[in-house]
Every structure is written in C-alpha cells, then in structure tokens.
mmCIF file of C-alpha atoms in Angstrom:
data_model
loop_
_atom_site.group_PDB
_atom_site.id
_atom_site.type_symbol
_atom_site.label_atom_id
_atom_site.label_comp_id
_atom_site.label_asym_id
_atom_site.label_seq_id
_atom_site.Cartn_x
_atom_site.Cartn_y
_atom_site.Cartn_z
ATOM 1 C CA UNK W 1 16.155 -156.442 23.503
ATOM 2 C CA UNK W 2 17.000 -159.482 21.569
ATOM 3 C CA UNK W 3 15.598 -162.782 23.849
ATOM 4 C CA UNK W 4 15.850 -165.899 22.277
ATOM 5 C CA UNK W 5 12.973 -168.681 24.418
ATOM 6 C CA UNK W 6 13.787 -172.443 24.644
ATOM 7 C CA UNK W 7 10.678 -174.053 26.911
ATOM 8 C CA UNK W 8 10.994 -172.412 30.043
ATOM 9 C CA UNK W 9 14.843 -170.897 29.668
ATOM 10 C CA UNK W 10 15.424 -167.396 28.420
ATOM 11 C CA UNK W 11 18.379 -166.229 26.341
ATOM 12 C CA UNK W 12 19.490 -162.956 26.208
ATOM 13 C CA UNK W 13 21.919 -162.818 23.135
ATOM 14 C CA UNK W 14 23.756 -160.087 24.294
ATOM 15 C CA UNK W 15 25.363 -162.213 26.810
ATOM 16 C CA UNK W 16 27.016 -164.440 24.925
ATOM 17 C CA UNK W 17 30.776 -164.089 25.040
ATOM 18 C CA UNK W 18 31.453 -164.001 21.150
ATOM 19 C CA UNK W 19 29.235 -162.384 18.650
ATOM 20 C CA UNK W 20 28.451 -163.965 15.147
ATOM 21 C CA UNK W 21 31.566 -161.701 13.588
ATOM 22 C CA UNK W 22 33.445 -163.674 15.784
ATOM 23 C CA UNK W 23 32.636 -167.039 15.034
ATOM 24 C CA UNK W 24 33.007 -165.814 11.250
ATOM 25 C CA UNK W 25 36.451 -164.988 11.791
ATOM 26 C CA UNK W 26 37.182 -167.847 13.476
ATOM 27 C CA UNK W 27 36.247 -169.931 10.744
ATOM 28 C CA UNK W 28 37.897 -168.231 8.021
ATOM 29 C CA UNK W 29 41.586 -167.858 10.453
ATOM 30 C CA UNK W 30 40.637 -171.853 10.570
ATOM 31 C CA UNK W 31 40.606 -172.070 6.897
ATOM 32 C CA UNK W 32 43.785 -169.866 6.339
ATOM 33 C CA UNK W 33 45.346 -172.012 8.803
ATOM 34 C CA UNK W 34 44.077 -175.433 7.324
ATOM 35 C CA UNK W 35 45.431 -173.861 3.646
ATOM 36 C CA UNK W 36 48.806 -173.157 5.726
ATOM 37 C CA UNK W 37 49.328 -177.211 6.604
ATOM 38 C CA UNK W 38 48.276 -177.886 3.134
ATOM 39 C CA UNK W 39 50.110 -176.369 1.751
ATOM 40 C CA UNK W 40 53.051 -177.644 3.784
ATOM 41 C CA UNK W 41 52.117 -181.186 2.497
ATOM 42 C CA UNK W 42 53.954 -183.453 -0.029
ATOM 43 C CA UNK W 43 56.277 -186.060 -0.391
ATOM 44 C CA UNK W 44 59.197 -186.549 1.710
ATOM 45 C CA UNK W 45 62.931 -188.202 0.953
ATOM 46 C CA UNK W 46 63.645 -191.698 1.234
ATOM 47 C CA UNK W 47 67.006 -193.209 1.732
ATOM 48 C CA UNK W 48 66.967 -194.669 -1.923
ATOM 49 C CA UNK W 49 65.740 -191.010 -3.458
ATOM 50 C CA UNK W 50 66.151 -188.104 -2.376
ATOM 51 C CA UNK W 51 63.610 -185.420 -3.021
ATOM 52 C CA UNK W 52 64.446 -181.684 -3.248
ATOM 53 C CA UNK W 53 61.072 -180.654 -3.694
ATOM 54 C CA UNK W 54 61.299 -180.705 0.554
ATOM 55 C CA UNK W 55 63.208 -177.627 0.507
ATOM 56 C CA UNK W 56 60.899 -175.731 -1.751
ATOM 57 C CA UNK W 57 60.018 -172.193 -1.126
ATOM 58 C CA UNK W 58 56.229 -173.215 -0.804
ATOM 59 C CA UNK W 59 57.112 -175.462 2.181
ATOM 60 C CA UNK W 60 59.810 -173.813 3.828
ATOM 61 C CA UNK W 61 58.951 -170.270 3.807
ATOM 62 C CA UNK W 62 55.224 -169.217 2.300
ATOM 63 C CA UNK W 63 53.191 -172.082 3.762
ATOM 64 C CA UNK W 64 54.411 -171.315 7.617
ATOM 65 C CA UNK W 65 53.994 -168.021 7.104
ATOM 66 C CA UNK W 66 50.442 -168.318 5.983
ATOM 67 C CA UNK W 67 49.534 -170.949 8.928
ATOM 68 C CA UNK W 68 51.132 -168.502 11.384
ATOM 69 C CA UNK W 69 48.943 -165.424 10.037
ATOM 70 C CA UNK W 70 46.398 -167.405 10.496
ATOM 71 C CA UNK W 71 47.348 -168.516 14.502
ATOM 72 C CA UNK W 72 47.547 -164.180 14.617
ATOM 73 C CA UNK W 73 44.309 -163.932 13.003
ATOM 74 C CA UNK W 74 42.692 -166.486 15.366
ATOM 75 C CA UNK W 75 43.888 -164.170 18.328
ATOM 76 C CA UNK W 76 42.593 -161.473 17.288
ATOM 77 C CA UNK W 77 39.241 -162.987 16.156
ATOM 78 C CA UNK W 78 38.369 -164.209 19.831
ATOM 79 C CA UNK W 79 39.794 -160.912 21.150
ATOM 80 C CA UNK W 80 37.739 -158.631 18.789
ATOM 81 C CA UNK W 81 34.907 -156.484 20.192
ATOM 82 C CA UNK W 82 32.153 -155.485 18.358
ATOM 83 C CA UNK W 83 31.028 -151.893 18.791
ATOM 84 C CA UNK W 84 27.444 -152.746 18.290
ATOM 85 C CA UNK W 85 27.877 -155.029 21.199
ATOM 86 C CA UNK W 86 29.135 -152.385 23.707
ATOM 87 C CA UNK W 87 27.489 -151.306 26.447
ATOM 88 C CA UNK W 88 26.921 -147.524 27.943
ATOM 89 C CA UNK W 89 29.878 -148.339 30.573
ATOM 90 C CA UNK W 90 32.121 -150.002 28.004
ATOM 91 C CA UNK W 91 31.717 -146.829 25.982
ATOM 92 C CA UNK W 92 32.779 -144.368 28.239
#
C-alpha cells in the first residue's frame, strides 16, 4: 500500500484520479499541440504587400493537423487507464 504522510493527513496514492502516465501524456499532447500553433505562426499580408507564404502547406494543412492530433491525444491521455492501477472489481 503506497501512503504518502503530510503532518497529520494521509495520502493514499491510489486515489488520485490520474496516474503519473497520465500527467506524462498530458505534457507531451501539450507540447505537440504548442509545436501545432507554432508552427502555424509567421507573417501575415499587408495592404501594401501581399505575402503568399500565408497559404503555405505548413500553415494551412500540416500545422492544424498536428495541433488537432494533439487535442485527440489530450483526450485520450486524461481518459487512459492504467492496468496497474485497476482494482479486483474493475478487473472483472
């Protein structure tokens, strides 16, 4: 039984709602998302030059696609249930 003490209060870790695989994969679906927006970024068009660069393959189509795998990821980080973490009735 893994107990954590803090003065007087008494942790049991195996209540917490997400485990540490969780919180890893929430990180990294941050990062993936974070790249996503990045790469998104750049100049835009002005009214005295116009830019073409804004219609770019990178921005348009691969960098919403990667910050949207990463929105699916992020789901299904939260969701995910460890199988160490299961209990005799979950099993069954």
């Amino acid at each position: 039984m893994a107990a954590r003490t803090k003065g007087d209060e008494k942790t049991d870790v195996r209540l917490f709602a997400l485990g540490l695989r969780n919180l890893w994969m929430i990180a990294l679906a941050f990062v993936v998302i974070i790249l996503g927006f990045a790469l998104m970024a750049g100049s835009g068009s002005t009214m005295e030059q116009y830019n073409p660069d804004i219609f770019s393959f990178r921005r348009i189509v691969l960098a919403p696609t990667i910050a949207f795998l990463g929105f699916v990821f992020m789901v299904f980080a939260i969701l995910y249930k460890d199988p160490g973490k299961l209990s005799n009735s979950d099993k069954e």
